[in-house]
PDB file of C-alpha atoms in Angstrom:
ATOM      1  CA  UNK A   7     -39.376 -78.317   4.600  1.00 46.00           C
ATOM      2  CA  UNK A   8     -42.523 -79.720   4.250  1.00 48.00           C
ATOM      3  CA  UNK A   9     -42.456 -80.545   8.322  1.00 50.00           C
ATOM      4  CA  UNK A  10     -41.381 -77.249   9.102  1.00 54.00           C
ATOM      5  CA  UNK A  11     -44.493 -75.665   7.129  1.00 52.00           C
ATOM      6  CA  UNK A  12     -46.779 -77.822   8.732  1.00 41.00           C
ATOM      7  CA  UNK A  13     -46.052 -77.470  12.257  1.00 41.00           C
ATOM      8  CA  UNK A  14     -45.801 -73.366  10.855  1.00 50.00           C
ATOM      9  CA  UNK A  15     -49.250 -74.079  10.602  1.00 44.00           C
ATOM     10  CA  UNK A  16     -50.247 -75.535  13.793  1.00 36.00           C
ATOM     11  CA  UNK A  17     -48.514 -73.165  15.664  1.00 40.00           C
ATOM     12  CA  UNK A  18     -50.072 -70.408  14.196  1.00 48.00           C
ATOM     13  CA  UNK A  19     -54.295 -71.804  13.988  1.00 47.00           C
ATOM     14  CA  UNK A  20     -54.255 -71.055  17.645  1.00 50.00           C
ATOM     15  CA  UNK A  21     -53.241 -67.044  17.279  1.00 44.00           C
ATOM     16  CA  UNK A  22     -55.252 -66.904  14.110  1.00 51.00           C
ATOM     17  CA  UNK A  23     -58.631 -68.106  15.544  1.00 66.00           C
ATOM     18  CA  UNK A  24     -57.354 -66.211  18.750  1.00 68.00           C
ATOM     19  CA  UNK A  25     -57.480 -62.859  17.103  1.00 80.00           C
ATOM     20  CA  UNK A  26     -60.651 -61.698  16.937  1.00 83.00           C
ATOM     21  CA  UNK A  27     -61.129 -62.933  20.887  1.00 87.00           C
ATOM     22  CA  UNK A  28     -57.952 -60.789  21.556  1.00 90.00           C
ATOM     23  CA  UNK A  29     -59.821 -58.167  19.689  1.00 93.00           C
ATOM     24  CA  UNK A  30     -63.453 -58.109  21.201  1.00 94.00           C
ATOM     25  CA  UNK A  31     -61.623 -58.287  25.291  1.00 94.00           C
ATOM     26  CA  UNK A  32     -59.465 -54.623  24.004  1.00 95.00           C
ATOM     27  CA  UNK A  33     -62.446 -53.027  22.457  1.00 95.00           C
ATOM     28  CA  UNK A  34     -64.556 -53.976  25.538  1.00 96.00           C
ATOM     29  CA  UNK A  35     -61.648 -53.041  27.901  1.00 96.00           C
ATOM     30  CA  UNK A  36     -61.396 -49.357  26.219  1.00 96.00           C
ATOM     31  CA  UNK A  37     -65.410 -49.322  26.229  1.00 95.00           C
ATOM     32  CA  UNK A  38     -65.257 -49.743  30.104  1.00 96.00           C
ATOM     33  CA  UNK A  39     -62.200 -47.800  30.847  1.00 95.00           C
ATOM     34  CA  UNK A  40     -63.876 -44.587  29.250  1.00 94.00           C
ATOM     35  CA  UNK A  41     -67.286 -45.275  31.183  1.00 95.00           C
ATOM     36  CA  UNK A  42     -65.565 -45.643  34.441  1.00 94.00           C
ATOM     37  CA  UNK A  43     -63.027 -42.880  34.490  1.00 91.00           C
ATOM     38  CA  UNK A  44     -63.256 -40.490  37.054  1.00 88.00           C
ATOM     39  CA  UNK A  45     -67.051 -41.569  37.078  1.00 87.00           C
ATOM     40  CA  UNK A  46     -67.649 -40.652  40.449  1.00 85.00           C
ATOM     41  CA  UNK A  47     -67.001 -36.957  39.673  1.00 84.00           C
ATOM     42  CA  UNK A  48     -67.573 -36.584  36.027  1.00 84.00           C
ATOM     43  CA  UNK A  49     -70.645 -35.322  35.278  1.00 86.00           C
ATOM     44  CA  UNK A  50     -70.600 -33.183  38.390  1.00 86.00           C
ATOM     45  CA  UNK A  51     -73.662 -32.533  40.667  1.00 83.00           C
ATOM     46  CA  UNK A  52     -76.543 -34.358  39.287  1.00 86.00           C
ATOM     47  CA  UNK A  53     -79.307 -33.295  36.181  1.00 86.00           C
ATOM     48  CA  UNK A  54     -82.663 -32.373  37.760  1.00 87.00           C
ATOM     49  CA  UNK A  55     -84.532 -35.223  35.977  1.00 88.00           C
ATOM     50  CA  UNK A  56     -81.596 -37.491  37.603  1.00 90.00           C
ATOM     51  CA  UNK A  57     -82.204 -35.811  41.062  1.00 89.00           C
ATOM     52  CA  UNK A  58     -86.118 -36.082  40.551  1.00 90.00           C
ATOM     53  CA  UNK A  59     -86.159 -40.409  39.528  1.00 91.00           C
ATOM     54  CA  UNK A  60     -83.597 -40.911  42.559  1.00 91.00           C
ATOM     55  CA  UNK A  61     -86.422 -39.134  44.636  1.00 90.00           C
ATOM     56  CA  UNK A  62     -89.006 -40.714  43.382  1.00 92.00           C
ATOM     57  CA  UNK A  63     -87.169 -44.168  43.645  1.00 92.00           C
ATOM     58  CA  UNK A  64     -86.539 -43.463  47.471  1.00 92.00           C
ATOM     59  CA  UNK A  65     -89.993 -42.444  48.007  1.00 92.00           C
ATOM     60  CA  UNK A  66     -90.901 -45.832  46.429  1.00 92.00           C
ATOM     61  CA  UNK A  67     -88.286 -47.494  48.946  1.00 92.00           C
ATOM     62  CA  UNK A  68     -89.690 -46.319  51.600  1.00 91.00           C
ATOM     63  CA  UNK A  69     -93.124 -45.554  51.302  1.00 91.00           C
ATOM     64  CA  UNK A  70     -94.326 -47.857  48.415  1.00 89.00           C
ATOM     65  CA  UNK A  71     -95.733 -44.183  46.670  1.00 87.00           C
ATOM     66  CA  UNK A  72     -94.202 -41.665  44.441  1.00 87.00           C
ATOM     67  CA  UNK A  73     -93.569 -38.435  45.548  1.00 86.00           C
ATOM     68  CA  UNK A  74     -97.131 -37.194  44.669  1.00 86.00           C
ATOM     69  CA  UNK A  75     -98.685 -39.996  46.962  1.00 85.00           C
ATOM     70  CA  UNK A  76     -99.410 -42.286  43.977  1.00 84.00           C
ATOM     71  CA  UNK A  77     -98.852 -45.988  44.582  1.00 87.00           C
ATOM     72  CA  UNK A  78     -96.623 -47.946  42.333  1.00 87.00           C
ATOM     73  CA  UNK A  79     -97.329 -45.646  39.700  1.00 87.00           C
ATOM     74  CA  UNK A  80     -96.332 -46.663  35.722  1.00 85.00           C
ATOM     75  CA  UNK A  81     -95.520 -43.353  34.915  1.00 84.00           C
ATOM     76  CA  UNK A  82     -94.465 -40.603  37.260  1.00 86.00           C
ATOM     77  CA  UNK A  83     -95.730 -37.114  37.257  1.00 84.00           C
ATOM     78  CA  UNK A  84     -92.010 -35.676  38.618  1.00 82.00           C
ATOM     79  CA  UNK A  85     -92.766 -32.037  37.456  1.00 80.00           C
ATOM     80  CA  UNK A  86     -95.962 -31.980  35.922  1.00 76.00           C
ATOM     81  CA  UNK A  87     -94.883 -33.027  32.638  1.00 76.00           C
ATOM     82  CA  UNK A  88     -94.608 -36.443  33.193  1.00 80.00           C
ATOM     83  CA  UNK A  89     -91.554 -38.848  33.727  1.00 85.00           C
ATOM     84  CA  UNK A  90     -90.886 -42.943  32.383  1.00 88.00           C
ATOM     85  CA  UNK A  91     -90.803 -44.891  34.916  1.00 89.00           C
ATOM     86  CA  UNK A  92     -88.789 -48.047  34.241  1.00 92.00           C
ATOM     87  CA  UNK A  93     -85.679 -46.112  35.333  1.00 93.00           C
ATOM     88  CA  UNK A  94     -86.942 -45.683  38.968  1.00 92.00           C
ATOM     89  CA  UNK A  95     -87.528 -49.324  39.749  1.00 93.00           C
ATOM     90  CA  UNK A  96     -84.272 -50.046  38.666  1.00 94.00           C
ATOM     91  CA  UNK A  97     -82.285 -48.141  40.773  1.00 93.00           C
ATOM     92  CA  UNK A  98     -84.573 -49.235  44.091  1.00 92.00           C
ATOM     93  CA  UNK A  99     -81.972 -52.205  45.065  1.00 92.00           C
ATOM     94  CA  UNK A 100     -79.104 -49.520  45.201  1.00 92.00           C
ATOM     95  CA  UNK A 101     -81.071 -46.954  46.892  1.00 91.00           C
ATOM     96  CA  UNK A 102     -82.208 -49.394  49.720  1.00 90.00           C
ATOM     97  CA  UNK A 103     -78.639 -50.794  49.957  1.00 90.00           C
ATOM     98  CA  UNK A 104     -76.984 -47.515  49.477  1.00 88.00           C
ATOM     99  CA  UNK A 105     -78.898 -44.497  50.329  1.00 89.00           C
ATOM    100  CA  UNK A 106     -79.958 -41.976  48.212  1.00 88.00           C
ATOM    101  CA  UNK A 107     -76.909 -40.434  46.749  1.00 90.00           C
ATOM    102  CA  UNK A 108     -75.349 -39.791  42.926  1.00 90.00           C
ATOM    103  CA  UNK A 109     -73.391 -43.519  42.608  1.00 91.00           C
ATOM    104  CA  UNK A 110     -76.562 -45.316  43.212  1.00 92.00           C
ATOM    105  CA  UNK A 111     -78.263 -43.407  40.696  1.00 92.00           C
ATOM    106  CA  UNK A 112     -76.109 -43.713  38.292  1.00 93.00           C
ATOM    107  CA  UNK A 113     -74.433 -47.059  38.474  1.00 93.00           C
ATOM    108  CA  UNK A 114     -77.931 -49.162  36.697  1.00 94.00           C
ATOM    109  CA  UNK A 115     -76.951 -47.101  33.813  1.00 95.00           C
ATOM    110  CA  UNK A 116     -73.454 -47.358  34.039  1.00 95.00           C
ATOM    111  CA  UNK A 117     -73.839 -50.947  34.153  1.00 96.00           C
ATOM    112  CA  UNK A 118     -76.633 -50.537  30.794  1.00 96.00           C
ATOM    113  CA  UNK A 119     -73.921 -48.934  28.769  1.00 96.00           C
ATOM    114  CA  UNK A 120     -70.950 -51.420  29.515  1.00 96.00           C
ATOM    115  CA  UNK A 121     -73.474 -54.274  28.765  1.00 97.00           C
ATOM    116  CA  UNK A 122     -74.428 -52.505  25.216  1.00 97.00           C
ATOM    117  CA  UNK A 123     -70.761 -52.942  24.346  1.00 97.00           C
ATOM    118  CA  UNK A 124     -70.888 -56.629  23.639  1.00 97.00           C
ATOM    119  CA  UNK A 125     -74.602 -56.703  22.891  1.00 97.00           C
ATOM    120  CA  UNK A 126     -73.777 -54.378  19.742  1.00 97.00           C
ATOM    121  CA  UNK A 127     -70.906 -56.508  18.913  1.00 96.00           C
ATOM    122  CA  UNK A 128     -73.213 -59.654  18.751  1.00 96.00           C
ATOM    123  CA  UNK A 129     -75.851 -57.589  16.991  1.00 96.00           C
ATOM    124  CA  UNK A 130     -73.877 -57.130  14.224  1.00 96.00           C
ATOM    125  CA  UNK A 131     -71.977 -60.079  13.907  1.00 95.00           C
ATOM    126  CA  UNK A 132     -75.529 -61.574  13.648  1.00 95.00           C
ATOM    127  CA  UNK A 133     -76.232 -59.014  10.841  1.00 94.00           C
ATOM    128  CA  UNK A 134     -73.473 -58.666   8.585  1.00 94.00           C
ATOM    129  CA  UNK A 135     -70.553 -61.242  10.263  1.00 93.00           C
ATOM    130  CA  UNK A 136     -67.705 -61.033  12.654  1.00 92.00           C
ATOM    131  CA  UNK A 137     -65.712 -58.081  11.205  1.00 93.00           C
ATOM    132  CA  UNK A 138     -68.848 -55.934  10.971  1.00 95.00           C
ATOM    133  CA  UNK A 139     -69.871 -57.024  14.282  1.00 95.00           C
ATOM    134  CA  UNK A 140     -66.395 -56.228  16.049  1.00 95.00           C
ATOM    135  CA  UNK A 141     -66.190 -52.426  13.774  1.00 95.00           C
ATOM    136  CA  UNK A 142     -69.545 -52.125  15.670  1.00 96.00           C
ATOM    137  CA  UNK A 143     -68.177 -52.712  18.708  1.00 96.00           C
ATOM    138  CA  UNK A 144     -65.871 -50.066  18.594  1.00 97.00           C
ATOM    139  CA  UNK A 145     -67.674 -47.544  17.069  1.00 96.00           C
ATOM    140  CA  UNK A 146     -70.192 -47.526  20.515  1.00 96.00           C
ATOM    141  CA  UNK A 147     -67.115 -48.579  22.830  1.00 96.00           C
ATOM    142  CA  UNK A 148     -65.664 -44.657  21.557  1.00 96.00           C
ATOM    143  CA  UNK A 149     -68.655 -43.304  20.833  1.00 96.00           C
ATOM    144  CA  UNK A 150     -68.946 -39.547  22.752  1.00 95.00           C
ATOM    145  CA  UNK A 151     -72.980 -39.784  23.083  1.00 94.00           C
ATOM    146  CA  UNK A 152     -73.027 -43.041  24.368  1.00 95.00           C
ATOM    147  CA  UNK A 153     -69.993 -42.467  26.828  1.00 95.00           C
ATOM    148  CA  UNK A 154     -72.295 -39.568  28.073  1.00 93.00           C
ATOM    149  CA  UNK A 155     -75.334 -41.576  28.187  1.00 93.00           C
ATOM    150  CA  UNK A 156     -73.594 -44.103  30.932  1.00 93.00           C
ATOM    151  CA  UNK A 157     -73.179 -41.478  32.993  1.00 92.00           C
ATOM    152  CA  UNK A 158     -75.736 -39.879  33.256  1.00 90.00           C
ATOM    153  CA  UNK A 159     -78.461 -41.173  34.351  1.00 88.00           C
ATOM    154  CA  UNK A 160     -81.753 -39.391  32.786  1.00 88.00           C
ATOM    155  CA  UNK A 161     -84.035 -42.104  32.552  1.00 86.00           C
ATOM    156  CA  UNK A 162     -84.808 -42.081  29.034  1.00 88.00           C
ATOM    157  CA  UNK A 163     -81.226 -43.282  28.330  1.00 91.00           C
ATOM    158  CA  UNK A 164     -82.358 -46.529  29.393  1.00 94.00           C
ATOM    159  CA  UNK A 165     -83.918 -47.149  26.504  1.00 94.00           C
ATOM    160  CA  UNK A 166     -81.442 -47.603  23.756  1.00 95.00           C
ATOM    161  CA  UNK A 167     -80.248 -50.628  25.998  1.00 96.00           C
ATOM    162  CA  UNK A 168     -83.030 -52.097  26.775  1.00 96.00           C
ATOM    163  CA  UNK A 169     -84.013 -52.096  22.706  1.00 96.00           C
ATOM    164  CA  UNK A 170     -80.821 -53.442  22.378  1.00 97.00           C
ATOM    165  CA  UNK A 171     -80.945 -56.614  24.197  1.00 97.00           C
ATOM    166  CA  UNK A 172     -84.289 -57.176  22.767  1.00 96.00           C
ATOM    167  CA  UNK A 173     -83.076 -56.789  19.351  1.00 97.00           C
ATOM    168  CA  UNK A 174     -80.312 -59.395  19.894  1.00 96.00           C
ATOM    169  CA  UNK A 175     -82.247 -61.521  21.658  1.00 95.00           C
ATOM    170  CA  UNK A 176     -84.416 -61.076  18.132  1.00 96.00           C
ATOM    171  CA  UNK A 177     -82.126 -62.055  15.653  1.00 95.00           C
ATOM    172  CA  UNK A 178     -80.792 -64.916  17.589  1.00 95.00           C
ATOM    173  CA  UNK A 179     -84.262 -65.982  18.068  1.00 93.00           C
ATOM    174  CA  UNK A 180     -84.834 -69.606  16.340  1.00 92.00           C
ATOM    175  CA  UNK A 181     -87.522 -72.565  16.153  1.00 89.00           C
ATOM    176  CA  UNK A 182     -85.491 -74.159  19.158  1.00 90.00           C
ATOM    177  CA  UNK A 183     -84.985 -71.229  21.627  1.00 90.00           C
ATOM    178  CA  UNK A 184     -86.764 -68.914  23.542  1.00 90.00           C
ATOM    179  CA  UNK A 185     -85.830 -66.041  22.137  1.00 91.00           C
ATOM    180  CA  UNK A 186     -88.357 -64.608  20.732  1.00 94.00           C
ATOM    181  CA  UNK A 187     -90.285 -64.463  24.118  1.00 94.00           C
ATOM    182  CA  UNK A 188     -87.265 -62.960  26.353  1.00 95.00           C
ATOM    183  CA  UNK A 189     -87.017 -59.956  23.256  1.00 95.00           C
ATOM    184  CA  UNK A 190     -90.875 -59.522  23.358  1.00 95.00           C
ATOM    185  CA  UNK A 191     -90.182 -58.900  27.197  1.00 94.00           C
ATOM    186  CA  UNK A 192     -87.171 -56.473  26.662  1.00 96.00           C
ATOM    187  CA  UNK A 193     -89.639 -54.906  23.579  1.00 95.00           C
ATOM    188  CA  UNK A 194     -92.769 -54.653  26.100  1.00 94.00           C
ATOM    189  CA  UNK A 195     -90.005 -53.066  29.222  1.00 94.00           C
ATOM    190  CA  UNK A 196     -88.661 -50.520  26.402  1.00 94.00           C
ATOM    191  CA  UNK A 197     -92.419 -48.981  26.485  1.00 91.00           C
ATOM    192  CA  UNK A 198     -91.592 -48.280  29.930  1.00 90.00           C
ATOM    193  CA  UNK A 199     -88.451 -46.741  29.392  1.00 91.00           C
ATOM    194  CA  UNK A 200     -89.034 -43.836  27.233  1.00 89.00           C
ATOM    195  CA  UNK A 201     -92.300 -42.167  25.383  1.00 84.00           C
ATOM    196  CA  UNK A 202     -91.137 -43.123  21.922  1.00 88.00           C
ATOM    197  CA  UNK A 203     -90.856 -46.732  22.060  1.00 90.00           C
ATOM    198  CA  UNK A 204     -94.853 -46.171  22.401  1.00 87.00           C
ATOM    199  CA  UNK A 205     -94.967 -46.193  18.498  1.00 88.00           C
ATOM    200  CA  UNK A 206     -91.433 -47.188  17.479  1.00 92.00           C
ATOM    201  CA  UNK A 207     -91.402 -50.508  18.559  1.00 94.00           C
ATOM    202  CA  UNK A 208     -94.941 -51.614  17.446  1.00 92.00           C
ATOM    203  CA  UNK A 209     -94.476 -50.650  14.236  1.00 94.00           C
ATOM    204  CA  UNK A 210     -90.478 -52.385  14.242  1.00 95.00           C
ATOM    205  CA  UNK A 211     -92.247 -55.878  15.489  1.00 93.00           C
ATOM    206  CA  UNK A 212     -94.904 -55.014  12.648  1.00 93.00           C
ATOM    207  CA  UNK A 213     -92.413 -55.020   9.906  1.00 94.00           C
ATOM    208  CA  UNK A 214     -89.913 -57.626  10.920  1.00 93.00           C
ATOM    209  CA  UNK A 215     -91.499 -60.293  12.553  1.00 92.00           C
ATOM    210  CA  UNK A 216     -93.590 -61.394   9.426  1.00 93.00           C
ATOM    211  CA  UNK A 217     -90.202 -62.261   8.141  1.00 92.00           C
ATOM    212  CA  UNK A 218     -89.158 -64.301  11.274  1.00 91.00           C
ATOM    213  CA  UNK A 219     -92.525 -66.200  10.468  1.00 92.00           C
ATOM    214  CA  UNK A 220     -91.949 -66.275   6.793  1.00 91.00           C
ATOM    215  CA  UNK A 221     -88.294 -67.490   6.401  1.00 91.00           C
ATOM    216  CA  UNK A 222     -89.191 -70.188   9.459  1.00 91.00           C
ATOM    217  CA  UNK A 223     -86.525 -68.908  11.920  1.00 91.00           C
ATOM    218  CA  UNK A 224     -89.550 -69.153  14.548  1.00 92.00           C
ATOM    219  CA  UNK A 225     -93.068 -70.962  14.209  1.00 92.00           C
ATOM    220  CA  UNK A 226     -96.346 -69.243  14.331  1.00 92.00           C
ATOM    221  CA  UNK A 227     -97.112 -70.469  17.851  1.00 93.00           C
ATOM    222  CA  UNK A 228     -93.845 -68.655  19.076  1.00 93.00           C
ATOM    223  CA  UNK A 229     -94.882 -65.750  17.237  1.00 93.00           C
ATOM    224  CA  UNK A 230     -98.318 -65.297  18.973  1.00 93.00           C
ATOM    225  CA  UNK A 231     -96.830 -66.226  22.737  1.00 93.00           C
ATOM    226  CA  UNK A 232     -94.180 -63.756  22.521  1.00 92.00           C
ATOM    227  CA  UNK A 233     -96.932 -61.319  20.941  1.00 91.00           C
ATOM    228  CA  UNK A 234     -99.126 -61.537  23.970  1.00 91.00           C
ATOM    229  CA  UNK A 235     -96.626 -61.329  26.276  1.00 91.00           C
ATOM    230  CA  UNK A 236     -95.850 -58.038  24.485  1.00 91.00           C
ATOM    231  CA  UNK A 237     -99.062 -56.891  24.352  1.00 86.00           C
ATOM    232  CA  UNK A 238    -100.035 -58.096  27.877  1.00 85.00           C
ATOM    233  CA  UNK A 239     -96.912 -56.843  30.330  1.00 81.00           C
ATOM    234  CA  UNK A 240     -97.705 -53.290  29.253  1.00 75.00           C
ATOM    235  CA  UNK A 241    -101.235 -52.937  29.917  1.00 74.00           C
ATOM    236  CA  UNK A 242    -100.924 -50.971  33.129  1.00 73.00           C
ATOM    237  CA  UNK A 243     -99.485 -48.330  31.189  1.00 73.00           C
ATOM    238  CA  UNK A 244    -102.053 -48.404  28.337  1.00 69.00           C
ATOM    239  CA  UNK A 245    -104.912 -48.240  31.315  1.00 66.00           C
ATOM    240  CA  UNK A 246    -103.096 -45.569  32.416  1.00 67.00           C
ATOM    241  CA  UNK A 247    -103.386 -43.411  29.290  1.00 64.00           C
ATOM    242  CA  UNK A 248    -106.982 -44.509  28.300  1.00 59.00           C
ATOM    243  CA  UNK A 249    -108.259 -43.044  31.522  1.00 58.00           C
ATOM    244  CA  UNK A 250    -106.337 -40.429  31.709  1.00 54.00           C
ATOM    245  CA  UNK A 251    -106.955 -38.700  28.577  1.00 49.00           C
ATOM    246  CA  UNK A 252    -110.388 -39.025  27.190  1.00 44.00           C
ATOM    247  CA  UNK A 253    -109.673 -38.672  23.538  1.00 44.00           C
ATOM    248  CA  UNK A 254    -106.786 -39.217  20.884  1.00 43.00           C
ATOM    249  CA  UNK A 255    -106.306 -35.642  20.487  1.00 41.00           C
ATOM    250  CA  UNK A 256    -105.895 -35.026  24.209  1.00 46.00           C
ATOM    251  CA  UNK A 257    -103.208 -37.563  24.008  1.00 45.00           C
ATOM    252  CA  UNK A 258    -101.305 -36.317  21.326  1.00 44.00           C
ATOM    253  CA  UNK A 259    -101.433 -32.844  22.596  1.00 42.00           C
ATOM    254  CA  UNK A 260    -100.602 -32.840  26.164  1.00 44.00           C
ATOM    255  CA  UNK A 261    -100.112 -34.408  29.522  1.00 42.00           C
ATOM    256  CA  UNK A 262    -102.130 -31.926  31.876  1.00 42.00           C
ATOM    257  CA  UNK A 263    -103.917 -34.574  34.093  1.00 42.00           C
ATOM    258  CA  UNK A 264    -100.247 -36.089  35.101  1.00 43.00           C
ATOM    259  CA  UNK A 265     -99.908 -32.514  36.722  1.00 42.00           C
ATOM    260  CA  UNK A 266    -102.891 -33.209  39.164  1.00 43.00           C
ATOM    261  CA  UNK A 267    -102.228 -33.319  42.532  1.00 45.00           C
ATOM    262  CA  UNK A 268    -103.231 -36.699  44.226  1.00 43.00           C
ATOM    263  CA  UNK A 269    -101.739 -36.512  47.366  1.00 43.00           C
ATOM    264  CA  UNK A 270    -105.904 -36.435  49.160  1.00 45.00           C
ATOM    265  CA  UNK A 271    -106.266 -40.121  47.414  1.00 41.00           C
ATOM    266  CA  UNK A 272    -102.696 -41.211  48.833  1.00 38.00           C
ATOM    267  CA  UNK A 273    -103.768 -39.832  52.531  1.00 38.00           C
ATOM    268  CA  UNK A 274    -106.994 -41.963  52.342  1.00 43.00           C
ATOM    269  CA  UNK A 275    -105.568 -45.051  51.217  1.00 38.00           C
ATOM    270  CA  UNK A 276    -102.056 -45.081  52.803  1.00 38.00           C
ATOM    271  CA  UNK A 277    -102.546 -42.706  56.232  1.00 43.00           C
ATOM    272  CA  UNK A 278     -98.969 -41.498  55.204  1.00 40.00           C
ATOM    273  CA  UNK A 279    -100.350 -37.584  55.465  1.00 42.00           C
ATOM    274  CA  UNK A 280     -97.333 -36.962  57.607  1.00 43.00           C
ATOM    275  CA  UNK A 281     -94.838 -38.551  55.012  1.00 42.00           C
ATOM    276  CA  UNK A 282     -96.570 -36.925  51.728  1.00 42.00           C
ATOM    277  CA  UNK A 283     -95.206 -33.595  50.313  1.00 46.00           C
ATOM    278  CA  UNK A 284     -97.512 -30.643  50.534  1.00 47.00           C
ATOM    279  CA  UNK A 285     -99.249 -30.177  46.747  1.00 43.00           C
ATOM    280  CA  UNK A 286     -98.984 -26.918  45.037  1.00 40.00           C
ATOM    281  CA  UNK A 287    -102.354 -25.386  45.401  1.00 41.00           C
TER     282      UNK A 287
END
């Protein structure tokens, strides 16, 4: 008896320690199976803001300007309201390899919201353990808004993603890694992404990482190189801002000088005239 119970219990470690593997593959496999049902077909047609980045990413393709003659620009105009642009150098590669058509604007975020699957899962085994991390898991691999977010690709649904892998990288950041300075990257792309990561994630890094520095997870020298690599990769954007809008008010209340037309400054510096939309007058 007492060799059948042991070899009971070798034959059954493997399964046990096996099961929350077994688990994490079937919640990613329903995860992926929802995202990439029918996905060539479902949504139908494409969102204007979806039709307007794949523009502007083909106009960067081929022209090395945005649609409005601007070159390389950090933020698009698109309507006149103003557009992120992270979401329109993304998609480039498939647009030059691909054309211009709904699957490659929509497969970067397709992609995005597969890859949040497991990211969540290690999110919040880092947070609260293994079963937490693995209800996570689920709850985004099912999760109606975020099935809809990868696919459909409006650019500010980048940014949950993005946030996300710089969050992980975050909490698995330690004295012997680099990853605090890959997360301050994801942090300082995020600002790209969408208009509310602008405040959201200053403030975030402002109340957690004086308790990376506090409890020792990562030293003070780590601290201030992934800081100014934060503060640093997004300075094009901040330029941007400052010089467009001459006061904090201005800022806060609208975006009027994105609707200017710029298309004389693109003629003079690119001699495209023949390849740049006629502005609204």
């Amino acid at each position: 008896m007492k060799n059948n119970s042991l070899w009971s219990k070798i034959l059954h470690q493997p399964a046990a320690s096996a099961g929350p593997y077994l688990l994490f593959f079937l919640i990613l496999a329903i995860g992926v199976i929802a995202r990439l049902w029918d996905f060539r077909s479902l949504p139908p047609g494409l969102n204007p803001d979806e039709a307007s980045i794949g523009v502007e990413a083909y106009y960067l393709y081929t022209y090395g300007i945005d649609r409005y003659g601007l070159s390389y620009p950090v933020h698009l105009i698109s309507w006149g309201s103003g557009q992120n642009a992270l979401y329109a150098y993304l998609i480039l590669p498939l647009v030059a390899l691909k054309g211009l058509n709904p699957m490659s604007i929509r497969i970067p975020m397709l992609l995005a919201g597969i890859l949040s699957i497991p990211l969540m899962y290690f999110a919040g085994k880092k947070l609260f353990g293994e079963k937490f991390g693995l209800l996570a898991m689920f709850l985004i691999a099912i999760s109606p808004w975020h099935i809809v977010n990868s696919r459909w690709a409006v650019e500010s649904n980048i940014l949950p993603f993005v946030f996300l892998a710089g969050f992980t990288l975050f909490l698995y950041s330690n004295q012997k890694n680099h990853g605090f300075l890959f997360a301050s990257m994801f942090f300082a792309a995020s600002l790209y992404a969408y208009g509310t990561a602008y405040v959201g994630v200053p403030i975030f890094l402002l109340l957690t990482l004086p308790v990376l520095i506090y409890t020792k997870q990562i030293t003070i020298k780590q601290a201030i190189t992934g800081l100014g690599v934060f503060s640093y990769s997004p300075f094009p954007l901040y330029y941007l801002l400052s010089s467009i809008h001459s006061s904090l008010i201005q800022f806060i209340l609208g975006l009027s000088q994105f609707r200017a037309c710029r298309c004389r400054h693109a003629m003079k510096r690119w001699r495209l005239s023949s390849a740049i939309p006629r502005c609204a007058r």
